[in-house]
Amino acid sequence: MLTNQPKTESIANLRTDAGLASALRVSLARLNRRLRKQAAQHSLTPTQLATLAAVERHAAMTPGELAEHEKVQPPSMTRVIAKLEERGLLARSPHPTDRRQVTVSVTAAGATLLKEERRTKEAWLARQLKGLTAEEKATLRAAAPILEKLSKT
Amino acid sequence: MLTNQPKTESIANLRTDAGLASALRVSLARLNRRLRKQAAQHSLTPTQLATLAAVERHAAMTPGELAEHEKVQPPSMTRVIAKLEERGLLARSPHPTDRRQVTVSVTAAGATLLKEERRTKEAWLARQLKGLTAEEKATLRAAAPILEKLSKT
DNA sequence: TATTGTTATACTCTATAACTATA
DNA sequence: TATAGTTATAGAGTATAACAATA
């Protein structure tokens, strides 16, 4: 490398909405990047993992609904489901009323994988939290529901 | 869909580190998902965008360093750089001391694109912040540096 | 001989288009 | 005739292996 000096990070003015937005964007991106690296050893693609989680969350879905939910085209979802079924994480069953449709649900193995995935990431986060003061943790406790709110608006 | 009812989100016990970690993981993932959708209209892949940002941040890098930094293989980085150079966002120049190596730097167009990308995401975040109370925003102001700290530990 | 970067080639993921079965 | 899902095929991105240039 020629010039290894990182440019000085522009210090955002936290008192303005724009400044706070800027600081949050940087912090959130960085933390999520670190968190993503903590994935459990399951070798699922992001779409596969998100699909599995969506099926679990909604208890039972059709391929069409899943394609819509994950913003992929139906043929792509067919492949994703096939891969997950092949690995025994999802099960396909006939739709009770419309024989054109198919119902997809999470198997016990799929639920276990999701649990393990979450456990791994949360264990890393919990380890990081140990390095904080009680006051800092209190701030994060207060912030968590607000961050949740931000994505809902 | 058969049963559209989402399972009730398990309410984490925020008082424990594990509970806080769980709540944070969910909030962070959701918010980042929303944020990623706010990308500016530049049609760069995540790797391309991250590479461009890395070069900007480190002022000048070689392909090998970039491959290492972005956790891709050197041949893949060659392609990424080629794409970015083709679009005029990166420039390649000979290394001053080692003629085997190459130096990569961001062009004015590349810097403009990065700026626009950040501006778009921050504008969305700032809009979301407007829906919060002054107290909630104060909490986030306090939380931002702590989140930053979490990824550094 | 070791290292840096590139080219050749194969695999994976996702898209569009065409097809089958059912409503 | 319209809809749900699948199969066929193509394009984009990344990997490994082989190669060229330089240290």
mmCIF file of C-alpha atoms (C1' of nucleotides) in Angstrom:
data_model
loop_
_atom_site.group_PDB
_atom_site.id
_atom_site.type_symbol
_atom_site.label_atom_id
_atom_site.label_comp_id
_atom_site.label_asym_id
_atom_site.label_seq_id
_atom_site.Cartn_x
_atom_site.Cartn_y
_atom_site.Cartn_z
ATOM 1 C CA MET A 1 0.000 0.000 0.000
ATOM 2 C CA LEU A 2 1.168 3.482 -0.727
ATOM 3 C CA THR A 3 -0.547 5.636 1.838
ATOM 4 C CA ASN A 4 -1.950 3.496 4.585
ATOM 5 C CA GLN A 5 -3.273 6.450 6.552
ATOM 6 C CA PRO A 6 -7.053 6.274 6.774
ATOM 7 C CA LYS A 7 -8.667 9.597 6.076
ATOM 8 C CA THR A 8 -9.850 11.191 9.284
ATOM 9 C CA GLU A 9 -13.462 10.177 9.788
ATOM 10 C CA SER A 10 -15.595 13.260 9.429
ATOM 11 C CA ILE A 11 -17.058 13.850 12.875
ATOM 12 C CA ALA A 12 -20.784 14.252 12.439
ATOM 13 C CA ASN A 13 -22.642 16.880 14.411
ATOM 14 C CA LEU A 14 -24.816 14.635 16.529
ATOM 15 C CA ARG A 15 -27.129 17.423 17.549
ATOM 16 C CA THR A 16 -28.841 17.562 14.176
ATOM 17 C CA ASP A 17 -31.044 14.838 12.719
ATOM 18 C CA ALA A 18 -28.705 14.643 9.732
ATOM 19 C CA GLY A 19 -25.658 14.297 11.943
ATOM 20 C CA LEU A 20 -27.288 11.622 14.068
ATOM 21 C CA ALA A 21 -28.404 9.806 10.914
ATOM 22 C CA SER A 22 -24.853 9.884 9.625
ATOM 23 C CA ALA A 23 -23.364 8.544 12.848
ATOM 24 C CA LEU A 24 -25.983 5.816 13.083
ATOM 25 C CA ARG A 25 -25.508 4.749 9.474
ATOM 26 C CA VAL A 26 -21.777 4.230 9.995
ATOM 27 C CA SER A 27 -22.141 2.441 13.324
ATOM 28 C CA LEU A 28 -24.940 0.193 12.126
ATOM 29 C CA ALA A 29 -23.127 -0.803 8.960
ATOM 30 C CA ARG A 30 -19.928 -1.628 10.799
ATOM 31 C CA LEU A 31 -21.601 -3.596 13.548
ATOM 32 C CA ASN A 32 -23.689 -5.575 11.113
ATOM 33 C CA ARG A 33 -20.634 -6.410 9.050
ATOM 34 C CA ARG A 34 -18.976 -7.837 12.141
ATOM 35 C CA LEU A 35 -22.132 -9.663 13.124
ATOM 36 C CA ARG A 36 -22.547 -11.250 9.700
ATOM 37 C CA LYS A 37 -19.094 -12.771 10.036
ATOM 38 C CA GLN A 38 -20.284 -14.623 13.127
ATOM 39 C CA ALA A 39 -22.608 -16.864 11.115
ATOM 40 C CA ALA A 40 -22.842 -20.472 12.239
ATOM 41 C CA GLN A 41 -21.292 -23.156 10.049
ATOM 42 C CA HIS A 42 -24.290 -24.029 7.929
ATOM 43 C CA SER A 43 -23.238 -22.777 4.491
ATOM 44 C CA LEU A 44 -26.621 -21.322 3.601
ATOM 45 C CA THR A 45 -26.791 -18.325 1.298
ATOM 46 C CA PRO A 46 -28.397 -15.151 2.660
ATOM 47 C CA THR A 47 -31.533 -15.805 0.608
ATOM 48 C CA GLN A 48 -31.771 -19.390 1.815
ATOM 49 C CA LEU A 49 -31.377 -18.312 5.425
ATOM 50 C CA ALA A 50 -33.897 -15.499 5.076
ATOM 51 C CA THR A 51 -36.369 -17.851 3.396
ATOM 52 C CA LEU A 52 -36.038 -20.410 6.155
ATOM 53 C CA ALA A 53 -36.589 -17.704 8.766
ATOM 54 C CA ALA A 54 -39.636 -16.356 6.913
ATOM 55 C CA VAL A 55 -41.256 -19.786 6.771
ATOM 56 C CA GLU A 56 -40.635 -20.278 10.458
ATOM 57 C CA ARG A 57 -42.012 -16.883 11.303
ATOM 58 C CA HIS A 58 -45.176 -17.346 9.262
ATOM 59 C CA ALA A 59 -45.593 -21.002 10.172
ATOM 60 C CA ALA A 60 -46.552 -22.092 6.637
ATOM 61 C CA MET A 61 -46.217 -20.350 3.292
ATOM 62 C CA THR A 62 -46.565 -21.067 -0.400
ATOM 63 C CA PRO A 63 -43.653 -20.633 -2.819
ATOM 64 C CA GLY A 64 -45.391 -17.652 -4.400
ATOM 65 C CA GLU A 65 -45.747 -15.883 -1.084
ATOM 66 C CA LEU A 66 -42.128 -16.580 -0.272
ATOM 67 C CA ALA A 67 -40.942 -15.195 -3.607
ATOM 68 C CA GLU A 68 -42.925 -12.032 -2.950
ATOM 69 C CA HIS A 69 -41.664 -11.774 0.620
ATOM 70 C CA GLU A 70 -37.994 -12.253 -0.295
ATOM 71 C CA LYS A 71 -38.208 -10.139 -3.439
ATOM 72 C CA VAL A 72 -37.061 -12.862 -5.805
ATOM 73 C CA GLN A 73 -38.786 -14.310 -8.870
ATOM 74 C CA PRO A 74 -40.875 -17.485 -8.443
ATOM 75 C CA PRO A 75 -38.435 -19.719 -10.361
ATOM 76 C CA SER A 76 -35.621 -18.615 -8.079
ATOM 77 C CA MET A 77 -37.703 -19.450 -5.041
ATOM 78 C CA THR A 78 -38.381 -22.881 -6.486
ATOM 79 C CA ARG A 79 -34.615 -23.475 -6.479
ATOM 80 C CA VAL A 80 -34.136 -22.074 -3.000
ATOM 81 C CA ILE A 81 -36.887 -24.298 -1.633
ATOM 82 C CA ALA A 82 -35.463 -27.313 -3.475
ATOM 83 C CA LYS A 83 -32.064 -26.747 -1.859
ATOM 84 C CA LEU A 84 -33.545 -26.342 1.595
ATOM 85 C CA GLU A 85 -35.748 -29.403 1.136
ATOM 86 C CA GLU A 86 -32.743 -31.392 -0.106
ATOM 87 C CA ARG A 87 -30.995 -30.573 3.145
ATOM 88 C CA GLY A 88 -34.030 -31.524 5.166
ATOM 89 C CA LEU A 89 -34.622 -28.020 6.507
ATOM 90 C CA LEU A 90 -37.962 -27.405 4.782
ATOM 91 C CA ALA A 91 -40.803 -29.755 3.908
ATOM 92 C CA ARG A 92 -43.274 -29.392 1.025
ATOM 93 C CA SER A 93 -46.828 -30.645 1.311
ATOM 94 C CA PRO A 94 -49.934 -30.320 -0.865
ATOM 95 C CA HIS A 95 -52.202 -27.355 -0.308
ATOM 96 C CA PRO A 96 -55.427 -28.477 1.350
ATOM 97 C CA THR A 97 -57.862 -26.619 -0.886
ATOM 98 C CA ASP A 98 -56.026 -25.598 -4.082
ATOM 99 C CA ARG A 99 -54.176 -28.418 -5.763
ATOM 100 C CA ARG A 100 -52.128 -25.994 -7.862
ATOM 101 C CA GLN A 101 -50.483 -24.686 -4.752
ATOM 102 C CA VAL A 102 -47.885 -26.097 -2.402
ATOM 103 C CA THR A 103 -47.348 -25.519 1.306
ATOM 104 C CA VAL A 104 -43.879 -25.122 2.759
ATOM 105 C CA SER A 105 -43.025 -25.562 6.429
ATOM 106 C CA VAL A 106 -39.913 -25.752 8.608
ATOM 107 C CA THR A 107 -38.691 -29.155 9.771
ATOM 108 C CA ALA A 108 -37.228 -29.814 13.196
ATOM 109 C CA ALA A 109 -33.758 -29.689 11.617
ATOM 110 C CA GLY A 110 -34.560 -26.314 10.066
ATOM 111 C CA ALA A 111 -35.714 -24.931 13.382
ATOM 112 C CA THR A 112 -32.573 -26.234 15.042
ATOM 113 C CA LEU A 113 -30.380 -24.577 12.432
ATOM 114 C CA LEU A 114 -32.117 -21.228 12.884
ATOM 115 C CA LYS A 115 -31.734 -21.508 16.632
ATOM 116 C CA GLU A 116 -28.039 -22.298 16.297
ATOM 117 C CA GLU A 117 -27.547 -19.415 13.875
ATOM 118 C CA ARG A 118 -29.125 -16.983 16.309
ATOM 119 C CA ARG A 119 -27.315 -18.450 19.267
ATOM 120 C CA THR A 120 -23.929 -17.986 17.586
ATOM 121 C CA LYS A 121 -24.520 -14.341 16.766
ATOM 122 C CA GLU A 122 -25.984 -13.548 20.138
ATOM 123 C CA ALA A 123 -23.122 -15.239 21.935
ATOM 124 C CA TRP A 124 -20.685 -12.999 20.081
ATOM 125 C CA LEU A 125 -22.747 -9.926 20.909
ATOM 126 C CA ALA A 126 -23.043 -10.929 24.559
ATOM 127 C CA ARG A 127 -19.262 -11.298 24.728
ATOM 128 C CA GLN A 128 -18.878 -7.803 23.301
ATOM 129 C CA LEU A 129 -21.362 -6.467 25.837
ATOM 130 C CA LYS A 130 -19.224 -7.700 28.695
ATOM 131 C CA GLY A 131 -16.713 -4.993 27.813
ATOM 132 C CA LEU A 132 -19.225 -2.228 28.467
ATOM 133 C CA THR A 133 -20.046 -0.388 31.659
ATOM 134 C CA ALA A 134 -23.432 -0.829 33.338
ATOM 135 C CA GLU A 135 -24.401 2.628 32.180
ATOM 136 C CA GLU A 136 -23.508 1.892 28.570
ATOM 137 C CA LYS A 137 -25.561 -1.279 28.682
ATOM 138 C CA ALA A 138 -28.475 0.670 30.117
ATOM 139 C CA THR A 139 -28.256 3.049 27.181
ATOM 140 C CA LEU A 140 -28.356 0.140 24.743
ATOM 141 C CA ARG A 141 -31.336 -1.373 26.567
ATOM 142 C CA ALA A 142 -33.153 1.902 26.045
ATOM 143 C CA ALA A 143 -32.001 2.174 22.443
ATOM 144 C CA ALA A 144 -33.008 -1.299 21.263
ATOM 145 C CA PRO A 145 -36.762 -0.648 21.035
ATOM 146 C CA ILE A 146 -36.116 2.717 19.388
ATOM 147 C CA LEU A 147 -33.980 1.101 16.695
ATOM 148 C CA GLU A 148 -36.797 -1.380 16.232
ATOM 149 C CA LYS A 149 -39.212 1.509 15.807
ATOM 150 C CA LEU A 150 -37.026 3.168 13.184
ATOM 151 C CA SER A 151 -37.376 0.274 10.764
ATOM 152 C CA LYS A 152 -41.115 0.110 11.240
ATOM 153 C CA THR A 153 -42.074 3.685 10.453
ATOM 154 C CA MET B 1 -51.209 -19.025 2.968
ATOM 155 C CA LEU B 2 -52.543 -21.422 5.516
ATOM 156 C CA THR B 3 -51.793 -19.777 8.827
ATOM 157 C CA ASN B 4 -50.847 -16.190 8.329
ATOM 158 C CA GLN B 5 -50.457 -15.534 12.026
ATOM 159 C CA PRO B 6 -46.846 -14.648 12.847
ATOM 160 C CA LYS B 7 -45.620 -16.464 15.897
ATOM 161 C CA THR B 8 -45.475 -14.172 18.860
ATOM 162 C CA GLU B 9 -41.994 -12.710 19.022
ATOM 163 C CA SER B 10 -40.293 -14.129 22.066
ATOM 164 C CA ILE B 11 -39.769 -11.173 24.359
ATOM 165 C CA ALA B 12 -36.159 -11.196 25.459
ATOM 166 C CA ASN B 13 -35.260 -10.420 29.019
ATOM 167 C CA LEU B 14 -33.384 -7.196 28.480
ATOM 168 C CA ARG B 15 -31.838 -7.236 31.933
ATOM 169 C CA THR B 16 -29.383 -9.993 31.071
ATOM 170 C CA ASP B 17 -26.503 -9.661 28.615
ATOM 171 C CA ALA B 18 -27.943 -12.533 26.607
ATOM 172 C CA GLY B 19 -31.359 -10.901 26.481
ATOM 173 C CA LEU B 20 -29.918 -7.569 25.437
ATOM 174 C CA ALA B 21 -27.796 -9.314 22.809
ATOM 175 C CA SER B 22 -30.891 -11.021 21.456
ATOM 176 C CA ALA B 23 -32.894 -7.820 21.255
ATOM 177 C CA LEU B 24 -30.029 -5.949 19.629
ATOM 178 C CA ARG B 25 -29.429 -8.681 17.057
ATOM 179 C CA VAL B 26 -33.031 -8.568 15.906
ATOM 180 C CA SER B 27 -33.243 -4.776 15.820
ATOM 181 C CA LEU B 28 -29.929 -4.362 14.046
ATOM 182 C CA ALA B 29 -30.705 -6.962 11.409
ATOM 183 C CA ARG B 30 -34.107 -5.475 10.663
ATOM 184 C CA LEU B 31 -32.890 -1.904 10.486
ATOM 185 C CA ASN B 32 -29.969 -2.809 8.280
ATOM 186 C CA ARG B 33 -32.259 -4.690 5.936
ATOM 187 C CA ARG B 34 -34.391 -1.592 5.560
ATOM 188 C CA LEU B 35 -31.357 0.613 5.149
ATOM 189 C CA ARG B 36 -29.863 -1.556 2.421
ATOM 190 C CA LYS B 37 -33.019 -1.109 0.375
ATOM 191 C CA GLN B 38 -32.399 2.643 0.332
ATOM 192 C CA ALA B 39 -29.363 2.292 -1.946
ATOM 193 C CA ALA B 40 -28.871 5.021 -4.521
ATOM 194 C CA GLN B 41 -29.431 4.156 -8.174
ATOM 195 C CA HIS B 42 -25.945 3.065 -9.099
ATOM 196 C CA SER B 43 -26.392 -0.668 -9.708
ATOM 197 C CA LEU B 44 -23.168 -1.698 -7.986
ATOM 198 C CA THR B 45 -22.988 -5.079 -6.275
ATOM 199 C CA PRO B 46 -22.256 -5.124 -2.538
ATOM 200 C CA THR B 47 -18.673 -6.224 -3.197
ATOM 201 C CA GLN B 48 -18.136 -3.493 -5.769
ATOM 202 C CA LEU B 49 -19.493 -0.856 -3.423
ATOM 203 C CA ALA B 50 -17.451 -2.122 -0.478
ATOM 204 C CA THR B 51 -14.311 -2.196 -2.620
ATOM 205 C CA LEU B 52 -14.844 1.358 -3.793
ATOM 206 C CA ALA B 53 -15.343 2.493 -0.201
ATOM 207 C CA ALA B 54 -12.218 0.647 0.959
ATOM 208 C CA VAL B 55 -10.074 2.289 -1.702
ATOM 209 C CA GLU B 56 -11.434 5.679 -0.752
ATOM 210 C CA ARG B 57 -10.841 5.058 2.919
ATOM 211 C CA HIS B 58 -7.254 3.899 2.444
ATOM 212 C CA ALA B 59 -6.477 6.401 -0.279
ATOM 213 C CA ALA B 60 -4.595 3.908 -2.490
ATOM 214 C CA MET B 61 -4.448 0.133 -2.443
ATOM 215 C CA THR B 62 -3.172 -2.746 -4.529
ATOM 216 C CA PRO B 63 -5.477 -5.478 -5.861
ATOM 217 C CA GLY B 64 -3.928 -7.988 -3.493
ATOM 218 C CA GLU B 65 -4.617 -5.822 -0.462
ATOM 219 C CA LEU B 66 -8.165 -5.261 -1.627
ATOM 220 C CA ALA B 67 -8.772 -8.983 -2.098
ATOM 221 C CA GLU B 68 -7.528 -9.589 1.425
ATOM 222 C CA HIS B 69 -9.586 -6.729 2.834
ATOM 223 C CA GLU B 70 -12.823 -7.792 1.147
ATOM 224 C CA LYS B 71 -12.252 -11.495 1.753
ATOM 225 C CA VAL B 72 -12.387 -12.482 -1.917
ATOM 226 C CA GLN B 73 -9.806 -14.283 -4.024
ATOM 227 C CA PRO B 74 -7.373 -12.195 -6.111
ATOM 228 C CA PRO B 75 -8.911 -13.202 -9.459
ATOM 229 C CA SER B 76 -12.318 -12.072 -8.240
ATOM 230 C CA MET B 77 -10.862 -8.746 -7.194
ATOM 231 C CA THR B 78 -9.326 -8.368 -10.642
ATOM 232 C CA ARG B 79 -12.847 -8.604 -12.081
ATOM 233 C CA VAL B 80 -14.325 -6.227 -9.532
ATOM 234 C CA ILE B 81 -11.650 -3.640 -10.235
ATOM 235 C CA ALA B 82 -12.102 -4.077 -13.981
ATOM 236 C CA LYS B 83 -15.821 -3.382 -13.646
ATOM 237 C CA LEU B 84 -15.256 -0.323 -11.500
ATOM 238 C CA GLU B 85 -12.546 0.990 -13.832
ATOM 239 C CA GLU B 86 -14.808 0.405 -16.824
ATOM 240 C CA ARG B 87 -17.380 2.665 -15.196
ATOM 241 C CA GLY B 88 -14.778 5.298 -14.414
ATOM 242 C CA LEU B 89 -15.066 4.942 -10.652
ATOM 243 C CA LEU B 90 -11.566 3.591 -10.023
ATOM 244 C CA ALA B 91 -8.260 4.267 -11.755
ATOM 245 C CA ARG B 92 -5.311 1.898 -12.019
ATOM 246 C CA SER B 93 -1.756 3.183 -12.127
ATOM 247 C CA PRO B 94 1.654 1.536 -11.968
ATOM 248 C CA HIS B 95 3.173 0.960 -8.567
ATOM 249 C CA PRO B 96 6.059 3.385 -8.003
ATOM 250 C CA THR B 97 8.613 0.873 -6.712
ATOM 251 C CA ASP B 98 7.442 -2.653 -7.616
ATOM 252 C CA ARG B 99 6.515 -3.109 -11.249
ATOM 253 C CA ARG B 100 4.640 -6.334 -10.542
ATOM 254 C CA GLN B 101 2.123 -4.434 -8.510
ATOM 255 C CA VAL B 102 -0.648 -2.030 -9.405
ATOM 256 C CA THR B 103 -2.077 0.902 -7.496
ATOM 257 C CA VAL B 104 -5.800 1.539 -7.424
ATOM 258 C CA SER B 105 -7.397 4.856 -6.497
ATOM 259 C CA VAL B 106 -10.838 6.445 -6.522
ATOM 260 C CA THR B 107 -11.732 8.866 -9.309
ATOM 261 C CA ALA B 108 -13.809 11.994 -8.814
ATOM 262 C CA ALA B 109 -16.789 10.091 -10.215
ATOM 263 C CA GLY B 110 -16.211 7.302 -7.712
ATOM 264 C CA ALA B 111 -16.086 9.735 -4.814
ATOM 265 C CA THR B 112 -19.282 11.371 -6.036
ATOM 266 C CA LEU B 113 -21.041 8.018 -6.197
ATOM 267 C CA LEU B 114 -20.012 7.128 -2.656
ATOM 268 C CA LYS B 115 -21.194 10.495 -1.430
ATOM 269 C CA GLU B 116 -24.539 10.057 -3.136
ATOM 270 C CA GLU B 117 -24.897 6.550 -1.749
ATOM 271 C CA ARG B 118 -24.336 7.780 1.788
ATOM 272 C CA ARG B 119 -26.533 10.797 1.286
ATOM 273 C CA THR B 120 -29.453 8.636 0.165
ATOM 274 C CA LYS B 121 -29.252 6.317 3.154
ATOM 275 C CA GLU B 122 -28.794 9.128 5.626
ATOM 276 C CA ALA B 123 -31.716 11.050 4.173
ATOM 277 C CA TRP B 124 -33.933 8.020 4.760
ATOM 278 C CA LEU B 125 -32.644 7.648 8.308
ATOM 279 C CA ALA B 126 -33.121 11.347 9.014
ATOM 280 C CA ARG B 127 -36.717 11.061 7.812
ATOM 281 C CA GLN B 128 -37.276 8.159 10.183
ATOM 282 C CA LEU B 129 -35.744 10.139 13.045
ATOM 283 C CA LYS B 130 -38.301 12.883 12.604
ATOM 284 C CA GLY B 131 -40.920 10.501 13.973
ATOM 285 C CA LEU B 132 -39.122 10.168 17.293
ATOM 286 C CA THR B 133 -39.442 12.234 20.436
ATOM 287 C CA ALA B 134 -36.570 14.422 21.625
ATOM 288 C CA GLU B 135 -35.884 11.947 24.398
ATOM 289 C CA GLU B 136 -35.716 9.004 22.026
ATOM 290 C CA LYS B 137 -33.289 10.880 19.825
ATOM 291 C CA ALA B 138 -31.171 11.691 22.862
ATOM 292 C CA THR B 139 -31.006 7.990 23.656
ATOM 293 C CA LEU B 140 -29.839 7.222 20.125
ATOM 294 C CA ARG B 141 -27.221 9.969 20.314
ATOM 295 C CA ALA B 142 -25.859 8.291 23.409
ATOM 296 C CA ALA B 143 -26.088 4.846 21.853
ATOM 297 C CA ALA B 144 -24.291 5.586 18.588
ATOM 298 C CA PRO B 145 -20.756 5.669 20.010
ATOM 299 C CA ILE B 146 -21.478 2.573 22.096
ATOM 300 C CA LEU B 147 -22.598 0.634 19.029
ATOM 301 C CA GLU B 148 -19.403 1.803 17.382
ATOM 302 C CA LYS B 149 -17.435 0.480 20.315
ATOM 303 C CA LEU B 150 -19.115 -2.923 20.146
ATOM 304 C CA SER B 151 -17.723 -3.649 16.704
ATOM 305 C CA LYS B 152 -14.249 -2.554 17.705
ATOM 306 C CA THR B 153 -13.718 -4.740 20.731
ATOM 307 C "C1'" DT C 1 12.557 -19.537 -6.636
ATOM 308 C "C1'" DA C 2 8.810 -16.581 -4.672
ATOM 309 C "C1'" DT C 3 5.378 -13.124 -5.419
ATOM 310 C "C1'" DT C 4 1.838 -10.163 -7.893
ATOM 311 C "C1'" DG C 5 -1.534 -9.969 -10.972
ATOM 312 C "C1'" DT C 6 -4.103 -11.859 -14.835
ATOM 313 C "C1'" DT C 7 -6.444 -15.261 -17.887
ATOM 314 C "C1'" DA C 8 -9.038 -19.742 -18.503
ATOM 315 C "C1'" DT C 9 -12.579 -22.368 -16.870
ATOM 316 C "C1'" DA C 10 -16.274 -24.185 -13.825
ATOM 317 C "C1'" DC C 11 -19.870 -23.641 -10.358
ATOM 318 C "C1'" DT C 12 -23.569 -21.198 -7.982
ATOM 319 C "C1'" DC C 13 -27.324 -18.007 -7.797
ATOM 320 C "C1'" DT C 14 -30.941 -15.505 -9.936
ATOM 321 C "C1'" DA C 15 -33.500 -13.855 -13.969
ATOM 322 C "C1'" DT C 16 -36.715 -14.358 -18.152
ATOM 323 C "C1'" DA C 17 -39.365 -17.369 -21.117
ATOM 324 C "C1'" DA C 18 -41.869 -21.399 -21.962
ATOM 325 C "C1'" DC C 19 -44.501 -25.289 -20.155
ATOM 326 C "C1'" DT C 20 -47.810 -28.190 -17.095
ATOM 327 C "C1'" DA C 21 -51.541 -28.701 -14.012
ATOM 328 C "C1'" DT C 22 -55.448 -26.826 -11.880
ATOM 329 C "C1'" DA C 23 -59.078 -23.204 -10.990
ATOM 330 C "C1'" DT D 1 -58.815 -17.801 -19.726
ATOM 331 C "C1'" DA D 2 -56.141 -17.006 -15.484
ATOM 332 C "C1'" DT D 3 -53.135 -18.633 -11.865
ATOM 333 C "C1'" DA D 4 -49.399 -21.508 -9.233
ATOM 334 C "C1'" DG D 5 -45.527 -23.814 -9.770
ATOM 335 C "C1'" DT D 6 -41.868 -25.883 -12.368
ATOM 336 C "C1'" DT D 7 -38.405 -26.665 -16.043
ATOM 337 C "C1'" DA D 8 -35.170 -24.786 -19.632
ATOM 338 C "C1'" DT D 9 -31.855 -21.604 -20.527
ATOM 339 C "C1'" DA D 10 -28.917 -17.438 -20.030
ATOM 340 C "C1'" DG D 11 -26.282 -13.892 -17.447
ATOM 341 C "C1'" DA D 12 -23.654 -12.245 -13.410
ATOM 342 C "C1'" DG D 13 -20.409 -13.119 -9.720
ATOM 343 C "C1'" DT D 14 -16.863 -15.749 -7.503
ATOM 344 C "C1'" DA D 15 -13.779 -19.770 -7.011
ATOM 345 C "C1'" DT D 16 -9.662 -22.775 -8.312
ATOM 346 C "C1'" DA D 17 -5.942 -23.727 -11.507
ATOM 347 C "C1'" DA D 18 -2.660 -22.301 -14.782
ATOM 348 C "C1'" DC D 19 0.137 -18.604 -16.701
ATOM 349 C "C1'" DA D 20 3.123 -14.184 -17.387
ATOM 350 C "C1'" DA D 21 5.895 -10.674 -15.500
ATOM 351 C "C1'" DT D 22 8.868 -9.100 -11.999
ATOM 352 C "C1'" DA D 23 11.478 -9.405 -7.491
#
